[in-house]
Amino acid sequence: MSKVAQRRKDEKAEARREAREARRASRRAAGRPVDAIELRPRLLIVCEGERTEPQYFSGFRLNGDVVGEGDHTLGLVRKAIARRDEDGQFTETWVVFDRDSFEAERFNAALDLAQREGLRVAVTNQAFELWYLLHFEYCDADLHRSTYQERLTRYLERPYRKKDPSMYAQLRPRQGEACRNAARLLLLHGERWNPEGQGPGTTIHLLVERLNTLER
């Protein structure tokens, strides 16, 4: 990094620090509790899809941001890092993406970069719709992602549509079953799941369980 770029980065960090101190001072002046507000986790969830995943996760009462980048694997992780660093106030950053049919080397590089940068990953092999399907059945067959949509259409008793904004509300009563089924799938793959080469599987339930703890 050049000296000019480093100086600009330092200036932005200082500006963010001063802004935080100003907000704290304002809350003190208003007699509002400072520590309780500051300690509440603030999450950034960066999703591969532009609408399907963000609309689902927006159903949770989230202190933070949910964004859909319309990018995948390594590019998505890099954008998540940039958003986190630019804001500077997120306590947790999650990236949500699928195995699909992306190049294995790039997919694994995305997982490695996320780990090095301290990002948490909610990943699915093959596609996000597996998480929806697990609300209705335990499925350990390595099906093509198009089959998920066919089964969802049957369970929902209407054509399944990607980007459906009602999915969170419709699936919420079955969320516990989905988490149990997702955890069971991971056990099927042994002590360490390889999301690049082993399907089906998902860690979406880890993010869902985290969000549920923050809603209490």
PDB file of N, CA and C in Angstrom, residues 117-174:
ATOM      1  N   GLU A 117      -9.608 -13.731   6.870  1.00  0.00           N
ATOM      2  CA  GLU A 117     -10.093 -12.401   7.202  1.00  0.00           C
ATOM      3  C   GLU A 117     -11.084 -12.395   8.364  1.00  0.00           C
ATOM      4  N   GLY A 118     -11.365 -13.561   8.931  1.00  0.00           N
ATOM      5  CA  GLY A 118     -12.274 -13.619  10.071  1.00  0.00           C
ATOM      6  C   GLY A 118     -13.741 -13.512   9.707  1.00  0.00           C
ATOM      7  N   LEU A 119     -14.077 -13.771   8.443  1.00  0.00           N
ATOM      8  CA  LEU A 119     -15.481 -13.775   8.025  1.00  0.00           C
ATOM      9  C   LEU A 119     -16.082 -15.140   8.317  1.00  0.00           C
ATOM     10  N   ARG A 120     -17.367 -15.159   8.605  1.00  0.00           N
ATOM     11  CA  ARG A 120     -18.075 -16.415   8.792  1.00  0.00           C
ATOM     12  C   ARG A 120     -18.827 -16.737   7.504  1.00  0.00           C
ATOM     13  N   VAL A 121     -18.907 -18.017   7.193  1.00  0.00           N
ATOM     14  CA  VAL A 121     -19.441 -18.441   5.901  1.00  0.00           C
ATOM     15  C   VAL A 121     -20.683 -19.303   6.088  1.00  0.00           C
ATOM     16  N   ALA A 122     -21.746 -18.966   5.387  1.00  0.00           N
ATOM     17  CA  ALA A 122     -22.949 -19.797   5.299  1.00  0.00           C
ATOM     18  C   ALA A 122     -23.038 -20.261   3.849  1.00  0.00           C
ATOM     19  N   VAL A 123     -22.620 -21.486   3.617  1.00  0.00           N
ATOM     20  CA  VAL A 123     -22.454 -21.979   2.251  1.00  0.00           C
ATOM     21  C   VAL A 123     -23.321 -23.207   2.031  1.00  0.00           C
ATOM     22  N   THR A 124     -23.735 -23.427   0.789  1.00  0.00           N
ATOM     23  CA  THR A 124     -24.594 -24.561   0.452  1.00  0.00           C
ATOM     24  C   THR A 124     -24.073 -25.274  -0.783  1.00  0.00           C
ATOM     25  N   ASN A 125     -24.100 -26.581  -0.740  1.00  0.00           N
ATOM     26  CA  ASN A 125     -23.824 -27.407  -1.912  1.00  0.00           C
ATOM     27  C   ASN A 125     -25.099 -28.212  -2.184  1.00  0.00           C
ATOM     28  N   GLN A 126     -25.894 -27.949  -3.235  1.00  0.00           N
ATOM     29  CA  GLN A 126     -25.532 -27.129  -4.369  1.00  0.00           C
ATOM     30  C   GLN A 126     -26.044 -25.687  -4.252  1.00  0.00           C
ATOM     31  N   ALA A 127     -27.302 -25.512  -3.898  1.00  0.00           N
ATOM     32  CA  ALA A 127     -27.917 -24.201  -4.004  1.00  0.00           C
ATOM     33  C   ALA A 127     -28.723 -23.851  -2.757  1.00  0.00           C
ATOM     34  N   PHE A 128     -28.967 -22.552  -2.576  1.00  0.00           N
ATOM     35  CA  PHE A 128     -29.658 -22.027  -1.401  1.00  0.00           C
ATOM     36  C   PHE A 128     -31.011 -22.694  -1.192  1.00  0.00           C
ATOM     37  N   GLU A 129     -31.664 -23.115  -2.281  1.00  0.00           N
ATOM     38  CA  GLU A 129     -32.979 -23.738  -2.148  1.00  0.00           C
ATOM     39  C   GLU A 129     -32.945 -25.039  -1.342  1.00  0.00           C
ATOM     40  N   LEU A 130     -31.765 -25.643  -1.184  1.00  0.00           N
ATOM     41  CA  LEU A 130     -31.668 -26.805  -0.305  1.00  0.00           C
ATOM     42  C   LEU A 130     -32.116 -26.432   1.104  1.00  0.00           C
ATOM     43  N   TRP A 131     -31.734 -25.253   1.562  1.00  0.00           N
ATOM     44  CA  TRP A 131     -32.141 -24.789   2.895  1.00  0.00           C
ATOM     45  C   TRP A 131     -33.665 -24.721   2.991  1.00  0.00           C
ATOM     46  N   TYR A 132     -34.316 -24.224   1.959  1.00  0.00           N
ATOM     47  CA  TYR A 132     -35.780 -24.190   1.952  1.00  0.00           C
ATOM     48  C   TYR A 132     -36.352 -25.601   2.017  1.00  0.00           C
ATOM     49  N   LEU A 133     -35.791 -26.504   1.215  1.00  0.00           N
ATOM     50  CA  LEU A 133     -36.312 -27.865   1.156  1.00  0.00           C
ATOM     51  C   LEU A 133     -36.193 -28.571   2.502  1.00  0.00           C
ATOM     52  N   LEU A 134     -35.135 -28.284   3.250  1.00  0.00           N
ATOM     53  CA  LEU A 134     -34.932 -28.932   4.540  1.00  0.00           C
ATOM     54  C   LEU A 134     -35.998 -28.560   5.565  1.00  0.00           C
ATOM     55  N   HIS A 135     -36.794 -27.554   5.281  1.00  0.00           N
ATOM     56  CA  HIS A 135     -37.924 -27.233   6.149  1.00  0.00           C
ATOM     57  C   HIS A 135     -39.023 -28.291   6.041  1.00  0.00           C
ATOM     58  N   PHE A 136     -39.005 -29.055   4.954  1.00  0.00           N
ATOM     59  CA  PHE A 136     -40.071 -30.025   4.696  1.00  0.00           C
ATOM     60  C   PHE A 136     -39.601 -31.480   4.755  1.00  0.00           C
ATOM     61  N   GLU A 137     -38.315 -31.711   4.485  1.00  0.00           N
ATOM     62  CA  GLU A 137     -37.821 -33.091   4.470  1.00  0.00           C
ATOM     63  C   GLU A 137     -36.323 -33.119   4.701  1.00  0.00           C
ATOM     64  N   TYR A 138     -35.865 -34.250   5.222  1.00  0.00           N
ATOM     65  CA  TYR A 138     -34.429 -34.509   5.284  1.00  0.00           C
ATOM     66  C   TYR A 138     -34.030 -35.125   3.953  1.00  0.00           C
ATOM     67  N   CYS A 139     -33.111 -34.496   3.254  1.00  0.00           N
ATOM     68  CA  CYS A 139     -32.722 -34.952   1.925  1.00  0.00           C
ATOM     69  C   CYS A 139     -31.207 -35.100   1.881  1.00  0.00           C
ATOM     70  N   ASP A 140     -30.741 -36.365   1.774  1.00  0.00           N
ATOM     71  CA  ASP A 140     -29.302 -36.586   1.686  1.00  0.00           C
ATOM     72  C   ASP A 140     -28.869 -37.077   0.304  1.00  0.00           C
ATOM     73  N   ALA A 141     -29.805 -37.046  -0.664  1.00  0.00           N
ATOM     74  CA  ALA A 141     -29.466 -37.405  -2.040  1.00  0.00           C
ATOM     75  C   ALA A 141     -28.839 -36.199  -2.737  1.00  0.00           C
ATOM     76  N   ASP A 142     -27.786 -36.444  -3.492  1.00  0.00           N
ATOM     77  CA  ASP A 142     -27.088 -35.355  -4.185  1.00  0.00           C
ATOM     78  C   ASP A 142     -27.845 -35.000  -5.461  1.00  0.00           C
ATOM     79  N   LEU A 143     -28.928 -34.249  -5.284  1.00  0.00           N
ATOM     80  CA  LEU A 143     -29.809 -33.905  -6.394  1.00  0.00           C
ATOM     81  C   LEU A 143     -29.329 -32.645  -7.100  1.00  0.00           C
ATOM     82  N   HIS A 144     -29.708 -32.501  -8.351  1.00  0.00           N
ATOM     83  CA  HIS A 144     -29.437 -31.255  -9.060  1.00  0.00           C
ATOM     84  C   HIS A 144     -30.315 -30.160  -8.474  1.00  0.00           C
ATOM     85  N   ARG A 145     -29.808 -28.930  -8.476  1.00  0.00           N
ATOM     86  CA  ARG A 145     -30.540 -27.835  -7.843  1.00  0.00           C
ATOM     87  C   ARG A 145     -31.929 -27.601  -8.439  1.00  0.00           C
ATOM     88  N   SER A 146     -32.133 -27.978  -9.699  1.00  0.00           N
ATOM     89  CA  SER A 146     -33.466 -27.801 -10.298  1.00  0.00           C
ATOM     90  C   SER A 146     -34.499 -28.690  -9.610  1.00  0.00           C
ATOM     91  N   THR A 147     -34.054 -29.818  -9.050  1.00  0.00           N
ATOM     92  CA  THR A 147     -34.973 -30.719  -8.357  1.00  0.00           C
ATOM     93  C   THR A 147     -35.473 -30.100  -7.062  1.00  0.00           C
ATOM     94  N   TYR A 148     -34.640 -29.285  -6.400  1.00  0.00           N
ATOM     95  CA  TYR A 148     -35.090 -28.589  -5.196  1.00  0.00           C
ATOM     96  C   TYR A 148     -36.332 -27.757  -5.506  1.00  0.00           C
ATOM     97  N   GLN A 149     -36.287 -27.058  -6.618  1.00  0.00           N
ATOM     98  CA  GLN A 149     -37.395 -26.180  -6.981  1.00  0.00           C
ATOM     99  C   GLN A 149     -38.661 -26.982  -7.287  1.00  0.00           C
ATOM    100  N   GLU A 150     -38.494 -28.122  -7.924  1.00  0.00           N
ATOM    101  CA  GLU A 150     -39.652 -28.971  -8.212  1.00  0.00           C
ATOM    102  C   GLU A 150     -40.302 -29.463  -6.919  1.00  0.00           C
ATOM    103  N   ARG A 151     -39.495 -29.884  -5.962  1.00  0.00           N
ATOM    104  CA  ARG A 151     -40.035 -30.374  -4.695  1.00  0.00           C
ATOM    105  C   ARG A 151     -40.666 -29.251  -3.883  1.00  0.00           C
ATOM    106  N   LEU A 152     -40.056 -28.081  -3.922  1.00  0.00           N
ATOM    107  CA  LEU A 152     -40.633 -26.945  -3.210  1.00  0.00           C
ATOM    108  C   LEU A 152     -41.996 -26.576  -3.772  1.00  0.00           C
ATOM    109  N   THR A 153     -42.132 -26.663  -5.076  1.00  0.00           N
ATOM    110  CA  THR A 153     -43.423 -26.388  -5.702  1.00  0.00           C
ATOM    111  C   THR A 153     -44.492 -27.339  -5.156  1.00  0.00           C
ATOM    112  N   ARG A 154     -44.118 -28.587  -4.968  1.00  0.00           N
ATOM    113  CA  ARG A 154     -45.068 -29.562  -4.437  1.00  0.00           C
ATOM    114  C   ARG A 154     -45.421 -29.251  -2.979  1.00  0.00           C
ATOM    115  N   TYR A 155     -44.425 -28.951  -2.173  1.00  0.00           N
ATOM    116  CA  TYR A 155     -44.680 -28.688  -0.758  1.00  0.00           C
ATOM    117  C   TYR A 155     -45.441 -27.382  -0.538  1.00  0.00           C
ATOM    118  N   LEU A 156     -45.115 -26.374  -1.316  1.00  0.00           N
ATOM    119  CA  LEU A 156     -45.763 -25.068  -1.155  1.00  0.00           C
ATOM    120  C   LEU A 156     -47.155 -25.033  -1.759  1.00  0.00           C
ATOM    121  N   GLU A 157     -47.447 -26.035  -2.609  1.00  0.00           N
ATOM    122  CA  GLU A 157     -48.733 -26.131  -3.315  1.00  0.00           C
ATOM    123  C   GLU A 157     -48.967 -24.917  -4.208  1.00  0.00           C
ATOM    124  N   ARG A 158     -47.888 -24.437  -4.755  1.00  0.00           N
ATOM    125  CA  ARG A 158     -47.898 -23.352  -5.741  1.00  0.00           C
ATOM    126  C   ARG A 158     -46.523 -23.333  -6.387  1.00  0.00           C
ATOM    127  N   PRO A 159     -46.389 -22.737  -7.547  1.00  0.00           N
ATOM    128  CA  PRO A 159     -45.073 -22.693  -8.190  1.00  0.00           C
ATOM    129  C   PRO A 159     -44.055 -21.944  -7.317  1.00  0.00           C
ATOM    130  N   TYR A 160     -42.927 -22.577  -7.073  1.00  0.00           N
ATOM    131  CA  TYR A 160     -41.867 -21.898  -6.334  1.00  0.00           C
ATOM    132  C   TYR A 160     -41.239 -20.837  -7.223  1.00  0.00           C
ATOM    133  N   ARG A 161     -41.060 -19.655  -6.674  1.00  0.00           N
ATOM    134  CA  ARG A 161     -40.448 -18.555  -7.417  1.00  0.00           C
ATOM    135  C   ARG A 161     -39.235 -18.051  -6.648  1.00  0.00           C
ATOM    136  N   LYS A 162     -38.106 -17.969  -7.338  1.00  0.00           N
ATOM    137  CA  LYS A 162     -36.960 -17.305  -6.734  1.00  0.00           C
ATOM    138  C   LYS A 162     -37.336 -15.845  -6.504  1.00  0.00           C
ATOM    139  N   LYS A 163     -36.698 -15.223  -5.532  1.00  0.00           N
ATOM    140  CA  LYS A 163     -36.943 -13.821  -5.187  1.00  0.00           C
ATOM    141  C   LYS A 163     -38.321 -13.614  -4.565  1.00  0.00           C
ATOM    142  N   ASP A 164     -38.942 -14.689  -4.067  1.00  0.00           N
ATOM    143  CA  ASP A 164     -40.251 -14.576  -3.430  1.00  0.00           C
ATOM    144  C   ASP A 164     -40.082 -13.922  -2.059  1.00  0.00           C
ATOM    145  N   PRO A 165     -40.627 -12.732  -1.825  1.00  0.00           N
ATOM    146  CA  PRO A 165     -40.418 -12.030  -0.553  1.00  0.00           C
ATOM    147  C   PRO A 165     -41.173 -12.652   0.617  1.00  0.00           C
ATOM    148  N   SER A 166     -42.049 -13.613   0.362  1.00  0.00           N
ATOM    149  CA  SER A 166     -42.845 -14.199   1.444  1.00  0.00           C
ATOM    150  C   SER A 166     -42.224 -15.459   2.033  1.00  0.00           C
ATOM    151  N   MET A 167     -41.078 -15.898   1.530  1.00  0.00           N
ATOM    152  CA  MET A 167     -40.532 -17.190   1.936  1.00  0.00           C
ATOM    153  C   MET A 167     -40.186 -17.241   3.428  1.00  0.00           C
ATOM    154  N   TYR A 168     -39.625 -16.183   3.981  1.00  0.00           N
ATOM    155  CA  TYR A 168     -39.280 -16.219   5.404  1.00  0.00           C
ATOM    156  C   TYR A 168     -40.522 -16.477   6.246  1.00  0.00           C
ATOM    157  N   ALA A 169     -41.574 -15.720   5.998  1.00  0.00           N
ATOM    158  CA  ALA A 169     -42.798 -15.865   6.794  1.00  0.00           C
ATOM    159  C   ALA A 169     -43.422 -17.243   6.613  1.00  0.00           C
ATOM    160  N   GLN A 170     -43.413 -17.747   5.395  1.00  0.00           N
ATOM    161  CA  GLN A 170     -44.005 -19.056   5.138  1.00  0.00           C
ATOM    162  C   GLN A 170     -43.232 -20.185   5.818  1.00  0.00           C
ATOM    163  N   LEU A 171     -41.923 -20.067   5.856  1.00  0.00           N
ATOM    164  CA  LEU A 171     -41.085 -21.139   6.376  1.00  0.00           C
ATOM    165  C   LEU A 171     -40.810 -21.032   7.871  1.00  0.00           C
ATOM    166  N   ARG A 172     -41.071 -19.883   8.452  1.00  0.00           N
ATOM    167  CA  ARG A 172     -40.710 -19.662   9.862  1.00  0.00           C
ATOM    168  C   ARG A 172     -41.230 -20.747  10.798  1.00  0.00           C
ATOM    169  N   PRO A 173     -42.477 -21.231  10.683  1.00  0.00           N
ATOM    170  CA  PRO A 173     -42.950 -22.261  11.615  1.00  0.00           C
ATOM    171  C   PRO A 173     -42.167 -23.570  11.533  1.00  0.00           C
ATOM    172  N   ARG A 174     -41.474 -23.818  10.430  1.00  0.00           N
ATOM    173  CA  ARG A 174     -40.722 -25.062  10.244  1.00  0.00           C
ATOM    174  C   ARG A 174     -39.217 -24.867  10.401  1.00  0.00           C
TER     175      ARG A 174
END
